[in-house]
XYZ file of C-alpha atoms in Angstrom:
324
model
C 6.963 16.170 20.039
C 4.821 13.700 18.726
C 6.775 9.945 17.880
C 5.735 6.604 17.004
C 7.926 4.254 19.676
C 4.686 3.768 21.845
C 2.485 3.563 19.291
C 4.441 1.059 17.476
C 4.552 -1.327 20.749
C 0.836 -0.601 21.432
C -0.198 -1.427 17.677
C 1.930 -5.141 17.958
C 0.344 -5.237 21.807
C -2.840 -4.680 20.665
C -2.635 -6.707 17.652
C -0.974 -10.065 19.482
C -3.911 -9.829 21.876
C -6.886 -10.078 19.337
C -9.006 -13.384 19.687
C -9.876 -14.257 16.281
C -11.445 -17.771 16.915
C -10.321 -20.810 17.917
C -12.235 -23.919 16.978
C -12.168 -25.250 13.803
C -8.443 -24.739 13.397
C -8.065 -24.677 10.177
C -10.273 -21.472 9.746
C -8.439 -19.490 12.848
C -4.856 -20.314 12.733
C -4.183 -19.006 9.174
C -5.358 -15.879 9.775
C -3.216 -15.886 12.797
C -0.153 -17.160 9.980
C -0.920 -14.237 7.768
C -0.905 -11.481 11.170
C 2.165 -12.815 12.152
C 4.255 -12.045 8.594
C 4.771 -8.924 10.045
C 5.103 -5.660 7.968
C 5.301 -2.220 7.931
C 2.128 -1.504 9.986
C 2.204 1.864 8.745
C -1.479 2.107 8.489
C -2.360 1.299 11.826
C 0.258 3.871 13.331
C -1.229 6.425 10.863
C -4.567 5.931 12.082
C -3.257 6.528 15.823
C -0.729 9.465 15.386
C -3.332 11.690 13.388
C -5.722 10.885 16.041
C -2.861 11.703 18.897
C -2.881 15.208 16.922
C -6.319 16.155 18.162
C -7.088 13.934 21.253
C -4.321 13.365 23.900
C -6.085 9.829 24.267
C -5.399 8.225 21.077
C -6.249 4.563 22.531
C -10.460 5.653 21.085
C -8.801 4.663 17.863
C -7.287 1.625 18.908
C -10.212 -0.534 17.315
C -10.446 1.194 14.036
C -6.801 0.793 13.148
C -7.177 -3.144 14.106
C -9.685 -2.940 11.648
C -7.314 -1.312 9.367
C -4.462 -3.718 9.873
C -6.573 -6.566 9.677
C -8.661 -5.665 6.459
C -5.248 -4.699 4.999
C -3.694 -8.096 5.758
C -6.559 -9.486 4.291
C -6.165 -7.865 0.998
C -2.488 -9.269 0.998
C -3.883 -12.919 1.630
C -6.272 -12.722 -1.744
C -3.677 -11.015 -3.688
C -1.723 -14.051 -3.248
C -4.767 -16.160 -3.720
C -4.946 -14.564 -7.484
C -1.621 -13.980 -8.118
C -0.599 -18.065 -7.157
C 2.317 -16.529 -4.744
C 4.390 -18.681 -2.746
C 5.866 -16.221 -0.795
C 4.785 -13.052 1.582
C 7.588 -11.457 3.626
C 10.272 -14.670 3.142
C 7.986 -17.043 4.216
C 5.608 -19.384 2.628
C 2.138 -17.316 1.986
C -1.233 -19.289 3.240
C -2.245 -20.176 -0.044
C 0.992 -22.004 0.099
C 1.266 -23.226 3.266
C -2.859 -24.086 3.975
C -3.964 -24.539 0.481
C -6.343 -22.886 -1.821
C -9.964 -23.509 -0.366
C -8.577 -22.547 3.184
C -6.939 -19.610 2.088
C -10.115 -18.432 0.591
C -12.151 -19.282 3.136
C -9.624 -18.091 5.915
C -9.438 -14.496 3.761
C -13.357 -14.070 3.750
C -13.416 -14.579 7.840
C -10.492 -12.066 7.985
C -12.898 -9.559 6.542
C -15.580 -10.261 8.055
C -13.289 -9.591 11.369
C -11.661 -6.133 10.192
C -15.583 -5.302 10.445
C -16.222 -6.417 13.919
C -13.155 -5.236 15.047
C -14.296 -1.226 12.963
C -17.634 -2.028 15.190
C -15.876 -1.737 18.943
C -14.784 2.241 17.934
C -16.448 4.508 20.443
C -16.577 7.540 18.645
C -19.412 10.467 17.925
C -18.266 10.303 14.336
C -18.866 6.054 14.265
C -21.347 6.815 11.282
C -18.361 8.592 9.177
C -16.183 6.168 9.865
C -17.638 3.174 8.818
C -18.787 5.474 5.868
C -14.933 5.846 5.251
C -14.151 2.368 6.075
C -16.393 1.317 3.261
C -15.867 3.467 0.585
C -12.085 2.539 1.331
C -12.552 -1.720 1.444
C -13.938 -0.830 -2.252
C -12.248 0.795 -3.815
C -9.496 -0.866 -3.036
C -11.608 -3.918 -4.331
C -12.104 -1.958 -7.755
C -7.998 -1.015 -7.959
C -7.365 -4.877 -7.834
C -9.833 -5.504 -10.464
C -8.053 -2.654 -12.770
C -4.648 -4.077 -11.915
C -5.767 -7.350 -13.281
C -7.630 -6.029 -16.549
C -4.627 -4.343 -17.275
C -2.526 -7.286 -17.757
C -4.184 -8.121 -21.108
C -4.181 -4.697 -21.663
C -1.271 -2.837 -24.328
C -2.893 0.644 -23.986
C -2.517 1.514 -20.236
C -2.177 5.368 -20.288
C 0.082 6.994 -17.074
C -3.179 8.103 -16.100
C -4.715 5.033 -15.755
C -2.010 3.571 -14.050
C -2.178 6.637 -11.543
C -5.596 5.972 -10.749
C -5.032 2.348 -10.423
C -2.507 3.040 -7.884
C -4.750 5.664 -6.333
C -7.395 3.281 -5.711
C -5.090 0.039 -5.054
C -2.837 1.402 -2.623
C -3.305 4.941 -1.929
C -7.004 4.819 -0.503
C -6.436 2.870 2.086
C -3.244 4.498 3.700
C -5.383 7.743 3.146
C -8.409 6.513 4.632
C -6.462 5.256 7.850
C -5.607 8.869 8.333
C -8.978 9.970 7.401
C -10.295 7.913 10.054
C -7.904 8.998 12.516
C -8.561 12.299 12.498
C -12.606 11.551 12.876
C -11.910 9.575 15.469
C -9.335 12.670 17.009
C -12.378 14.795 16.430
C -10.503 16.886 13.104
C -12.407 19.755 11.511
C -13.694 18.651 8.471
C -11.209 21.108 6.354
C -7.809 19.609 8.424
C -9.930 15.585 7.873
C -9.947 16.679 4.046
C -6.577 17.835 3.711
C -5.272 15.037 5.378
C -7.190 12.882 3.598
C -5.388 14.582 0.556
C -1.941 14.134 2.153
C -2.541 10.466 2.469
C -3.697 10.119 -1.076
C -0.054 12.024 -2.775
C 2.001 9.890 0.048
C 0.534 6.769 -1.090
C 1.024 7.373 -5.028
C 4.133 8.145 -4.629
C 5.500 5.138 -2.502
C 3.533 3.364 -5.118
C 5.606 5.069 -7.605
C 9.049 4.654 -6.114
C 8.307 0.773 -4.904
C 8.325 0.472 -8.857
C 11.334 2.137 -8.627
C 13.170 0.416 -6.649
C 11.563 -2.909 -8.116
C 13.912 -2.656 -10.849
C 16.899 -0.056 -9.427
C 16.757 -0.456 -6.019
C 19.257 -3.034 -3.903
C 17.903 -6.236 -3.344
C 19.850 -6.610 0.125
C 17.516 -3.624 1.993
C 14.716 -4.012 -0.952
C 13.514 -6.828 0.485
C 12.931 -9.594 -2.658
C 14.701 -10.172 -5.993
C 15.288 -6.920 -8.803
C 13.034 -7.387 -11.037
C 9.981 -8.699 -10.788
C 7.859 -6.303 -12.188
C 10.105 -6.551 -15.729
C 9.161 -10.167 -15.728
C 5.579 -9.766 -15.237
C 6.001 -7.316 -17.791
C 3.779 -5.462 -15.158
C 2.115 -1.936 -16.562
C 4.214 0.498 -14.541
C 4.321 4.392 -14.591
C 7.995 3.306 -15.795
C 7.222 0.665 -18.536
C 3.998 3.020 -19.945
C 7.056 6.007 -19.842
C 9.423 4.347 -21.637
C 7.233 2.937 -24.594
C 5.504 6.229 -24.959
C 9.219 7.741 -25.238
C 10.614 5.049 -26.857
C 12.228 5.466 -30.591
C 10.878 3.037 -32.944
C 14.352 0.843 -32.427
C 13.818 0.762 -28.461
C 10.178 0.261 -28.686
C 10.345 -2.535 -30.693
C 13.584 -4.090 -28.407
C 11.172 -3.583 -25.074
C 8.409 -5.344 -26.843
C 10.526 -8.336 -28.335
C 11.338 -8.659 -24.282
C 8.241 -8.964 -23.395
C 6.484 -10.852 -25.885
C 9.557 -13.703 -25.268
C 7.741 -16.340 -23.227
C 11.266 -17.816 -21.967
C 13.664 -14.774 -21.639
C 16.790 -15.126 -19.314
C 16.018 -13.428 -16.014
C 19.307 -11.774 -15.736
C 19.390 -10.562 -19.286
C 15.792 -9.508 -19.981
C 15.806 -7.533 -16.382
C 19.409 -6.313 -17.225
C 18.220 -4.781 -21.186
C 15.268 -3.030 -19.360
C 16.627 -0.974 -17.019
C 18.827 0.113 -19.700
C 16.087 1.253 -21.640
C 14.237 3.012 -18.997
C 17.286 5.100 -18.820
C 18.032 5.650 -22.193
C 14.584 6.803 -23.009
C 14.159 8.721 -20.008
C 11.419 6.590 -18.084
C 13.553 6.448 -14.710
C 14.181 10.133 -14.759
C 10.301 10.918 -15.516
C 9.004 8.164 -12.562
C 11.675 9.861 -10.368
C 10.243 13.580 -11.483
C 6.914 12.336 -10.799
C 7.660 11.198 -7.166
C 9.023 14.502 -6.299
C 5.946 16.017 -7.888
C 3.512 13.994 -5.473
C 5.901 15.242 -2.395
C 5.977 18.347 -2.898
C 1.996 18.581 -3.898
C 1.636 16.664 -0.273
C 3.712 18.771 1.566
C 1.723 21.488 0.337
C -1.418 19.888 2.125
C 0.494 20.136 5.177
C 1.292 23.211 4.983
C -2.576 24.560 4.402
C -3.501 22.496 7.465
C -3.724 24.927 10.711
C -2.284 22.095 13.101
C 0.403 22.549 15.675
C 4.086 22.607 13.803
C 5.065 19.695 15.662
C 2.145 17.608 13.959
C 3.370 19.254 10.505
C 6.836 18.036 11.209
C 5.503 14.823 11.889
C 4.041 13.866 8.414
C 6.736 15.365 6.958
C 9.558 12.988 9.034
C 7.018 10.318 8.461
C 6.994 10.918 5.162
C 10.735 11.158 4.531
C 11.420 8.217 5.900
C 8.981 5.998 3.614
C 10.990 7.859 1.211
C 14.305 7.210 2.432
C 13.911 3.726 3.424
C 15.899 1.932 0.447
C 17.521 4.770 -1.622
């Protein structure tokens, strides 16, 4: 049965042991700050497992999903450039810490090493992957660009959003599986469907991290309730609610957001009782379960050992699970 215990410890091996400059110091050692937050490294191990479905070797892929982590961890460091965050994972975020100039600078070399680290992969299907690689770094590039046009946006459609999502977060947890199973040597049908898999999986964690943004417990969350509600941040949930809203709620959600100095407690606290009342919760929730179930379908199309079926689906129960 496949499992991810080695492959975790060989991804945070493999990781610690990258040499990503040392002289001048104030280029190298906040990339090394932002690789050391931590995280899920869910990527990475995707990128590994899928290959471990087709190759018994899955150490060919090692390189690629360094590339992954890296160009992923990179994306996290701009993010906070743009977004003037203080904070990544509890501690201060290098913006923060290193300043602005270094953090920019510091972000473009951490690119520029996701690519040499993509360039060590040994692999007959090196040409596809870098193919994969690219189309993934941007679009993930034009999902952050949509993200931010849509904050001085009041028409967002659920649509939009989706794709948003799809493009910000989904592509690249896809395209670490994608790349995987090149790397593993996949038929192009079981590369596709993955591929697919990865895609539905990634919209809806995107979907239920909004979720639990504003219903989930902050103690296993991870950060404050709320967040999104204060950013007045164009979820599948907020564009829900006002397009079910009565004319009375509608016009309570936008007094909320249009206050420029609401109490955090009370503004958060009148939100969530709107999603519910209007149904918003109950449609994000349906619309999770919709994205599951159309992934689990993939699976079940692929023509891959059981035990690598019943691996994406534990793997994907337990993104699922993780703060219910």
């Amino acid at each position: 049965m496949l499992t991810t215990d080695n492959i975790y410890a060989d991804v945070d091996k493999w990781l610690s042991e990258i040499d990503y400059g040392q002289a001048p110091k104030n280029l190298y050692d906040p990339i090394r700050y932002s690789m050391s937050l931590g995280g899920k490294r869910m990527r990475p191990v995707l990128c590994l497992s899928t290959c471990a479905l087709f190759k018994d070797d899955y150490e060919q892929a090692k390189w690629a999903a360094m590339a992954i982590e890296v160009f992923h961890n990179f994306t996290l460091l701009h993010d906070d450039v743009m977004d003037k965050a203080c904070i990544r994972r509890g501690k201060p975020t290098v913006v923060a810490k290193y300043g602005l100039n270094t953090a920019i600078l510091s972000g473009d070399a951490m690119l520029i090493e996701a690519y040499r680290l993509l360039q060590l992969t040994d692999s007959p299907s090196f040409s596809l992957i870098v193919d994969t690689f690219n189309k993934t770094a941007r679009e993930v590039c034009e999902g952050q660009q949509l993200d931010m046009d849509f904050e001085t946006r009041n028409d967002v459609t659920a649509e939009e959003y989706l794709e948003m999502i799809r493009l910000k977060t989904a592509v690249l947890l896809a395209g670490a599986i994608k790349i995987g199973a090149l790397v593993g040597g996949a038929a192009a049908q079981e590369t596709q469907a993955l591929y697919d898999y990865g895609i539905l999986i990634g919209l809806a964690f995107q979907l239920q991290d909004d979720l639990l943004d504003s219903f989930g417990d902050p103690a296993t969350f991870g950060k404050a309730i709320g967040g999104d509600i204060m950013e007045n941040k164009k979820t599948y949930m907020l564009i829900s609610a006002l397009s079910k809203a009565d004319s009375s709620q509608r016009r309570e959600m936008q007094n909320w957001m249009s206050n420029p100095d609401p109490v955090r407690e009370e503004k958060v606290e009148a939100m969530r009782r709107l999603f519910e009342a209007t149904g918003a919760r109950a449609a994000t929730e349906d619309k999770v379960k919709e994205l599951y179930d159309e992934a689990m379908s993939k699976l079940r199309e692929m023509e891959i050992p059981a035990e690598g079926k019943r691996y994406f689906i534990d793997y994907a129960d337990k993104l699922f699970k993780r703060n219910k």
